[in-house]
Tab-separated table of C-alpha atoms in Angstrom:
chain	number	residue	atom	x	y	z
A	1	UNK	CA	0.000	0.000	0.000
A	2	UNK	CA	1.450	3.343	-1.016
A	3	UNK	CA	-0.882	5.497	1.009
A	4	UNK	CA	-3.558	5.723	3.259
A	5	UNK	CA	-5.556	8.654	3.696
A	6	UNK	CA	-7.034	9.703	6.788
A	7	UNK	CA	-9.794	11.904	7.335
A	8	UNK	CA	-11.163	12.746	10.752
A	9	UNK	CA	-14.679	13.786	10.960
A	10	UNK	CA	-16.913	15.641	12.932
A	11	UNK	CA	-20.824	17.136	12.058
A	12	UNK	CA	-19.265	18.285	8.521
A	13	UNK	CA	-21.191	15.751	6.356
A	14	UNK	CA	-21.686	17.763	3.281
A	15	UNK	CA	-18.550	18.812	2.700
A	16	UNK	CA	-17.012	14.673	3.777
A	17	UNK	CA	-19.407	13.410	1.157
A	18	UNK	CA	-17.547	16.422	-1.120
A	19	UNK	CA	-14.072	15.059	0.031
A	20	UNK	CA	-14.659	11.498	-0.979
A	21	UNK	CA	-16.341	12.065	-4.040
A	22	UNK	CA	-13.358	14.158	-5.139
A	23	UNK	CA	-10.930	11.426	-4.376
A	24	UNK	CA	-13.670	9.268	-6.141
A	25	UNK	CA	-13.543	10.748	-9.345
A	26	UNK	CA	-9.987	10.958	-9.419
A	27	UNK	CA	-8.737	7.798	-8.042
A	28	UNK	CA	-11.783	5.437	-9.496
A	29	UNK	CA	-10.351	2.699	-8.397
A	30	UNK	CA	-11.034	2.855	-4.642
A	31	UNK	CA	-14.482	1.371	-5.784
A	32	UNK	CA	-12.852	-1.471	-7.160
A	33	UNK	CA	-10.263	-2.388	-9.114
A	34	UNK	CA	-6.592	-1.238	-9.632
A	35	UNK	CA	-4.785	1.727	-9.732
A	36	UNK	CA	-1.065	3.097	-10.587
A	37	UNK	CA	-1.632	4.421	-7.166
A	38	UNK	CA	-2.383	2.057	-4.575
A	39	UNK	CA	-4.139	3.812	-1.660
A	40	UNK	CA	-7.049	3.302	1.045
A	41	UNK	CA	-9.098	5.878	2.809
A	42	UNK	CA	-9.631	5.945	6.385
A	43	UNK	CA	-12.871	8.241	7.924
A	44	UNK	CA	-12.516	8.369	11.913
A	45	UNK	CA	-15.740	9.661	12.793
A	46	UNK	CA	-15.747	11.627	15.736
A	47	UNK	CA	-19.322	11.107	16.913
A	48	UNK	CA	-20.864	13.584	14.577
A	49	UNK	CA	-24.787	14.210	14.974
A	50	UNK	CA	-25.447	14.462	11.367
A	51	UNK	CA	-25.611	11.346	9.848
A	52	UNK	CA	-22.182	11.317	8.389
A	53	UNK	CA	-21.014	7.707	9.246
A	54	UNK	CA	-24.601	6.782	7.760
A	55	UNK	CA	-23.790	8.900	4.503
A	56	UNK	CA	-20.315	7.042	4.504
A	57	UNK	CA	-21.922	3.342	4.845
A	58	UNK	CA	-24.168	4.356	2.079
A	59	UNK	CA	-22.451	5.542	-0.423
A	60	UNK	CA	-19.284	4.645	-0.120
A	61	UNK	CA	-18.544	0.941	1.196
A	62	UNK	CA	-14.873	1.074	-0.035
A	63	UNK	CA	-13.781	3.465	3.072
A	64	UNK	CA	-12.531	2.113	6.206
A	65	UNK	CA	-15.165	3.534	8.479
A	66	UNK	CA	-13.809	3.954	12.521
A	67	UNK	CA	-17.183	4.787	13.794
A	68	UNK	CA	-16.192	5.625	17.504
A	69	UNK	CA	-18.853	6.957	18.884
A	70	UNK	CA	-16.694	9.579	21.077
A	71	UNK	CA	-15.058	12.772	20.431
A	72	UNK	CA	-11.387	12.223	20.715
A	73	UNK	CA	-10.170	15.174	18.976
A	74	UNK	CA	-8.539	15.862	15.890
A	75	UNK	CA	-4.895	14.173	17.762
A	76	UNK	CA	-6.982	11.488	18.876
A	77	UNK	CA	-9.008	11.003	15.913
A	78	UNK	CA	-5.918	10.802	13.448
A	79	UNK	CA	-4.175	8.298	16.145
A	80	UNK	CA	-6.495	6.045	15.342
A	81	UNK	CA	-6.251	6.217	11.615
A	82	UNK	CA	-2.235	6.359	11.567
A	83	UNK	CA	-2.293	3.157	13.999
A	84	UNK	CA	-4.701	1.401	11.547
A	85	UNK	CA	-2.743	2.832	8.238
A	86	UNK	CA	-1.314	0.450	5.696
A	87	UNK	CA	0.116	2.642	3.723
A	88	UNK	CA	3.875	3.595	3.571
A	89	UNK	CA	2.793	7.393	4.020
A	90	UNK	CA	-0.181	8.795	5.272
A	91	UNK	CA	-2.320	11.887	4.671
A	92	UNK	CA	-3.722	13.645	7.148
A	93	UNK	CA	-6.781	15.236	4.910
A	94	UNK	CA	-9.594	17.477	6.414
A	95	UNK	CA	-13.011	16.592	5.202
A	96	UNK	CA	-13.385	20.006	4.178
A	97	UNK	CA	-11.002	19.730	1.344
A	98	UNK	CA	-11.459	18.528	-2.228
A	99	UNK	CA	-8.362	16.678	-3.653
A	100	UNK	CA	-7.483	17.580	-7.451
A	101	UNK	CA	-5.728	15.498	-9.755
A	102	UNK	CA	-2.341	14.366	-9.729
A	103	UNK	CA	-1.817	15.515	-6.118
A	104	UNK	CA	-1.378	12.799	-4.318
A	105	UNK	CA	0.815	11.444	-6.869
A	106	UNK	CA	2.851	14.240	-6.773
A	107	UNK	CA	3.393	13.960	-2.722
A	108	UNK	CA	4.167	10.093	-3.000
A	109	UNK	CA	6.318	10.702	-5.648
A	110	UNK	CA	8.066	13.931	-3.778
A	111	UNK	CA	8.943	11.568	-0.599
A	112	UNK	CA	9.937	8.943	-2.814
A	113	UNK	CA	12.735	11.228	-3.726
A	114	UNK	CA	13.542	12.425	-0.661
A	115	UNK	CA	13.946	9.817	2.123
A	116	UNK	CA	15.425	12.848	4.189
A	117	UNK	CA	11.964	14.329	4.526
A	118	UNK	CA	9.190	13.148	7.312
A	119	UNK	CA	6.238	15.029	6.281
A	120	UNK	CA	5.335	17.091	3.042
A	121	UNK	CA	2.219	19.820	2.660
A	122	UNK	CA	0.192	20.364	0.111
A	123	UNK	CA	-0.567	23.783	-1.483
A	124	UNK	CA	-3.840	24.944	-0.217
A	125	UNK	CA	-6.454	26.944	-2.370
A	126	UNK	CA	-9.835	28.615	-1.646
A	127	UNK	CA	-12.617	27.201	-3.296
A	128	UNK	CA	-12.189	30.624	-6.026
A	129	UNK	CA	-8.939	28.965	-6.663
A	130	UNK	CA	-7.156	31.489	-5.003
A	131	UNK	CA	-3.892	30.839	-2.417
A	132	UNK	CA	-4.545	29.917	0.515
A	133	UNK	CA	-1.609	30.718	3.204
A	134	UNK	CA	-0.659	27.378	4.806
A	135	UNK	CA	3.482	27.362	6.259
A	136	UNK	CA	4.036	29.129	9.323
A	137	UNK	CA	7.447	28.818	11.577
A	138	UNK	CA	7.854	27.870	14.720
A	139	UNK	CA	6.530	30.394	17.358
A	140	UNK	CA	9.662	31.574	18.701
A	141	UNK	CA	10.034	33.982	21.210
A	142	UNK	CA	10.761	36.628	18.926
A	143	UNK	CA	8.224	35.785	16.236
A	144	UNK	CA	5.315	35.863	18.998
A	145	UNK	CA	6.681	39.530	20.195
A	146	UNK	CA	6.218	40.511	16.424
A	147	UNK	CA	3.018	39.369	16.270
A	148	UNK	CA	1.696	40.179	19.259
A	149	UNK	CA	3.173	43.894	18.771
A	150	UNK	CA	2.009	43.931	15.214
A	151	UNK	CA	5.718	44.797	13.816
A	152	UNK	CA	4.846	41.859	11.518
A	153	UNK	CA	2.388	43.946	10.318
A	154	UNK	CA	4.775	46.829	9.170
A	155	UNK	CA	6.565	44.510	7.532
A	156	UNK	CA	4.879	41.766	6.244
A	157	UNK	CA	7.886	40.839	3.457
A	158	UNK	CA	10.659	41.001	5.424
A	159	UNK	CA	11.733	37.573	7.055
A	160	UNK	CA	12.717	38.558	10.139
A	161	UNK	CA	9.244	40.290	11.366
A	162	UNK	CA	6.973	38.422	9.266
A	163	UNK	CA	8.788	35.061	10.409
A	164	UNK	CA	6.193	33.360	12.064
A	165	UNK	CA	3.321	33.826	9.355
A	166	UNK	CA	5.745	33.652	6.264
A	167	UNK	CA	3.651	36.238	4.415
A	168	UNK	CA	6.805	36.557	2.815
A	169	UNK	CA	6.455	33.641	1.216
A	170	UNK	CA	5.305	33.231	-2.505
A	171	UNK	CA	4.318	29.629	-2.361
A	172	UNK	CA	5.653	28.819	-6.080
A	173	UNK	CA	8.485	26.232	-5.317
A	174	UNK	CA	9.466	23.603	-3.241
A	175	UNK	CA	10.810	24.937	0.139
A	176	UNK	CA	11.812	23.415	3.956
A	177	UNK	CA	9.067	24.518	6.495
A	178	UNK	CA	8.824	24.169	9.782
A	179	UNK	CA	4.697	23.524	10.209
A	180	UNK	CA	2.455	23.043	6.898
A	181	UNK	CA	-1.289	23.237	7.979
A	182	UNK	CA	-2.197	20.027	8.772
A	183	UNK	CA	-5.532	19.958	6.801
A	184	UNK	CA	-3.654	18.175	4.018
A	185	UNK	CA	-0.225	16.773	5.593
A	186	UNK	CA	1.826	13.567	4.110
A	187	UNK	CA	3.698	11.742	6.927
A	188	UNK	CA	6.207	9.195	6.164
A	189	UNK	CA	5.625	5.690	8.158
A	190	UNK	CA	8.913	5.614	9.334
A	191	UNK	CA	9.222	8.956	10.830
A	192	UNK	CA	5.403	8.454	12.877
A	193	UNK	CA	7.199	4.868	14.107
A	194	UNK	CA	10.527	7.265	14.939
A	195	UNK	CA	8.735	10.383	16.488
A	196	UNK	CA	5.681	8.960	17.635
A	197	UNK	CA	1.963	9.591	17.249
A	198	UNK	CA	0.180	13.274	17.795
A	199	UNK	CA	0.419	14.617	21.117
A	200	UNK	CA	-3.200	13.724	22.393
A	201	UNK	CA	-2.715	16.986	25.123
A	202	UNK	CA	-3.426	18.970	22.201
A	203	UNK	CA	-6.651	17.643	21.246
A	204	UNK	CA	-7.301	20.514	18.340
A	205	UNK	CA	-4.820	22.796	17.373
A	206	UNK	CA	-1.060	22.538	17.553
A	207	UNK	CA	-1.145	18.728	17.579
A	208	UNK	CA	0.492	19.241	13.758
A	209	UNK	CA	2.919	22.067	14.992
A	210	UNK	CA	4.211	19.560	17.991
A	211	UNK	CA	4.613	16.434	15.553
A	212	UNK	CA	6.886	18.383	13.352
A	213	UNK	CA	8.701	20.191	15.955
A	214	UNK	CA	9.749	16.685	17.209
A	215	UNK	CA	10.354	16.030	13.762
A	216	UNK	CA	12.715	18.084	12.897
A	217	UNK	CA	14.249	17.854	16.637
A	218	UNK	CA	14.966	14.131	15.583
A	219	UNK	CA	16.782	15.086	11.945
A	220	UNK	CA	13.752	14.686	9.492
A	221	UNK	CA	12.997	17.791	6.965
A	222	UNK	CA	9.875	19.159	5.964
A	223	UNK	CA	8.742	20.328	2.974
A	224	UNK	CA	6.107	22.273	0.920
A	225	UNK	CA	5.237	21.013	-2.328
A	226	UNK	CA	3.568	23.241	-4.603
A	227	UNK	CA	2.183	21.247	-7.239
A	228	UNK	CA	0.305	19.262	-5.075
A	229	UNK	CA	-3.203	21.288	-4.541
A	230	UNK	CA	-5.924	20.583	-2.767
A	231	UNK	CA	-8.759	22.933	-2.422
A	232	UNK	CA	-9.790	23.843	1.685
A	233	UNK	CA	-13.352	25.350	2.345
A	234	UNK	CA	-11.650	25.763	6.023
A	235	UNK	CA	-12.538	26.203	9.635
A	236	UNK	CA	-15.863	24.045	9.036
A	237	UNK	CA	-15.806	22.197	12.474
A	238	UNK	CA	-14.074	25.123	14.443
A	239	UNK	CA	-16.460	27.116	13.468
A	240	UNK	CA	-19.293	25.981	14.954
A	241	UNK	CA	-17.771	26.616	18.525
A	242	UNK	CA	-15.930	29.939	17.212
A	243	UNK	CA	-15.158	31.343	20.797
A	244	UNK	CA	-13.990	27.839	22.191
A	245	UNK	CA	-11.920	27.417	19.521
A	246	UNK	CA	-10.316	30.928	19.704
A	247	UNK	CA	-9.638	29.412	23.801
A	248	UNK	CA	-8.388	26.619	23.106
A	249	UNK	CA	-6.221	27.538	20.147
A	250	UNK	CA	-4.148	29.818	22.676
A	251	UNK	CA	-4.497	27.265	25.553
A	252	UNK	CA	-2.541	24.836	23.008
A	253	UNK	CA	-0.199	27.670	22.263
A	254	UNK	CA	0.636	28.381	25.909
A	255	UNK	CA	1.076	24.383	26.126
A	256	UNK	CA	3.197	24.219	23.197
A	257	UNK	CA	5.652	26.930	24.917
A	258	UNK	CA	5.343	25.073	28.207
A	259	UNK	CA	6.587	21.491	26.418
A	260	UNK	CA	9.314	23.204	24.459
A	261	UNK	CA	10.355	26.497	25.323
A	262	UNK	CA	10.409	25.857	29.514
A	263	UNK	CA	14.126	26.158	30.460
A	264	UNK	CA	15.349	27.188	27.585
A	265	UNK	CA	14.554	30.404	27.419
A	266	UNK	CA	14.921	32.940	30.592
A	267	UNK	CA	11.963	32.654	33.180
A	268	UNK	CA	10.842	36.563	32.550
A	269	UNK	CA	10.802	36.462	28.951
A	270	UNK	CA	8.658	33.144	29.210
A	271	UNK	CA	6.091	34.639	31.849
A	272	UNK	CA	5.715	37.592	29.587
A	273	UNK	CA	5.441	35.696	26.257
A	274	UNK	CA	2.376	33.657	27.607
A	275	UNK	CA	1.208	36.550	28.916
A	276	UNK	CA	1.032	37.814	25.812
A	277	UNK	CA	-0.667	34.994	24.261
A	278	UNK	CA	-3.103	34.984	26.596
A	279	UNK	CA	-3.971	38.912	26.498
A	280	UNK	CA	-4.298	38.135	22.600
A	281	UNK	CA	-6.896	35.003	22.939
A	282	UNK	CA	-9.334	37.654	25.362
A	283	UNK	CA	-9.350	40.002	22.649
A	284	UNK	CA	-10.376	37.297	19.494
A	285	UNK	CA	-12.803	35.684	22.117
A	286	UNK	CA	-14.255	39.108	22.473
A	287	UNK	CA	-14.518	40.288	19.129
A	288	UNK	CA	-15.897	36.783	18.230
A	289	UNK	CA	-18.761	37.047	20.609
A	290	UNK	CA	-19.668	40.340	20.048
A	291	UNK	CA	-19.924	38.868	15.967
A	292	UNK	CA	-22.582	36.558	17.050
């Protein structure tokens, strides 16, 4: 098996039906049959309310279904597909997305080449077809400061203040990143059995930004590929608990600095950074309710 691709669902059956027709129509032979491509499709379903593993049973018996009847998260939800994966890579694919031709191909082909690299990410696009941002670096201590004093702003092209969101960044060629957006993220086999599964503490957001961190802290690269695209409607699930999300997304953040950054960085400068973080999730929460 060359890949497995594992989706992790929760109350966005629409747009999952979308997903899996896309990979449907251009991989025909997941209904049976063979393929220059041999892959499988995993759907964890994370005890969604809207029919979705019905929708999944119904029209599409070729999908591994993982029906668990509990939310475990999008870390939890993915350990379960990577654990059951048979593939030599997997894809960690939102159901939100729409896969276009040749992509996949592209990704198994890129890591192929490149035994250095433990993950790869896709270029994303907005359903108009239009970029969608998707590499970040690391939240250093510095890159936080510029973001949270909006120098990044100022100077969104230069690579020093704009570090953390790369708005720098062009997206037209191949390039080692720190974090692609893990709604479309290729992990090689061997580097999940070297640097483990997702950090279940971060049930939602950073989960992607931890596994690469360890990553790269144990020697594997990370790339963006550009010709692989995949189209992202984005934020379907989050949304529906905007404010929570906003929480938890900084809650994860504080984590992340408290798993890495602890100790290695003077005690001051760490008690202000959070701080910082923190004073930044009030504000979105705020704004966010007050949008209601």
């Amino acid at each position: 098996m060359d890949l497995t691709v594992v989706i992790v669902n929760w109350n966005t059956r629409d747009y999952l039906e979308g997903c899996l027709r896309s990979l449907e129509a251009v991989y025909p032979w997941l209904a049976g049959g063979e393929g220059p491509l041999a892959l499988e499709v995993v759907v964890v379903e994370n005890a969604s309310t809207d029919g979705s593993a019905a929708m999944v049973r119904q029209h599409f018996p070729w999908v591994r279904l993982f029906d668990i009847r509990e939310n475990l998260g999008w870390a939890g939800g993915n350990n379960q597909g990577l654990k059951a994966a048979m593939g030599r890579y997997s894809l960690l694919l939102n159901p939100d997305t729409e896969v276009l031709p040749g992509s996949l191909e592209v990704l198994v082909s890129f890591m192929d080449a490149h035994p250095e690299a433990g993950a790869a990410g896709a270029k994303l696009l907005n359903p108009d077809g239009s970029l969608q941002p998707s590499c970040r670096s690391f939240p250093s201590p510095e890159g936080v400061l510029w973001e949270a004093t909006k120098v990044s702003r100022l100077f969104p092209h230069s690579r020093r203040f704009a570090a953390y969101r790369m708005t720098w960044f062009g997206y037209d060629r191949v390039m080692e990143v720190d974090q692609p957006m893990g709604s479309a993220l290729l992990l090689r086999r061997a580097a999940v059995d070297a640097v483990g599964l997702m950090d279940e503490g971060f049930p939602i957001f950073f989960n992607e930004v931890d596994w690469c961190y360890r990553a790269k802290q144990a020697g594997w690269r990370i790339y963006f590929v550009p010709d692989a695209r995949i189209v992202h409607y984005g934020g379907q699930s989050t949304s529906q608990v905007r404010p929570q999300a906003i929480e938890e997304s900084h809650r994860s953040m504080v984590r992340f600095y408290e798993k890495h950054y602890r100790g290695r960085i003077p005690g001051p400068i760490f008690a202000v950074i959070t701080w910082m973080i923190r004073y930044s999730a009030a504000g979105r929460i705020a704004r966010a309710k007050r949008g209601r």
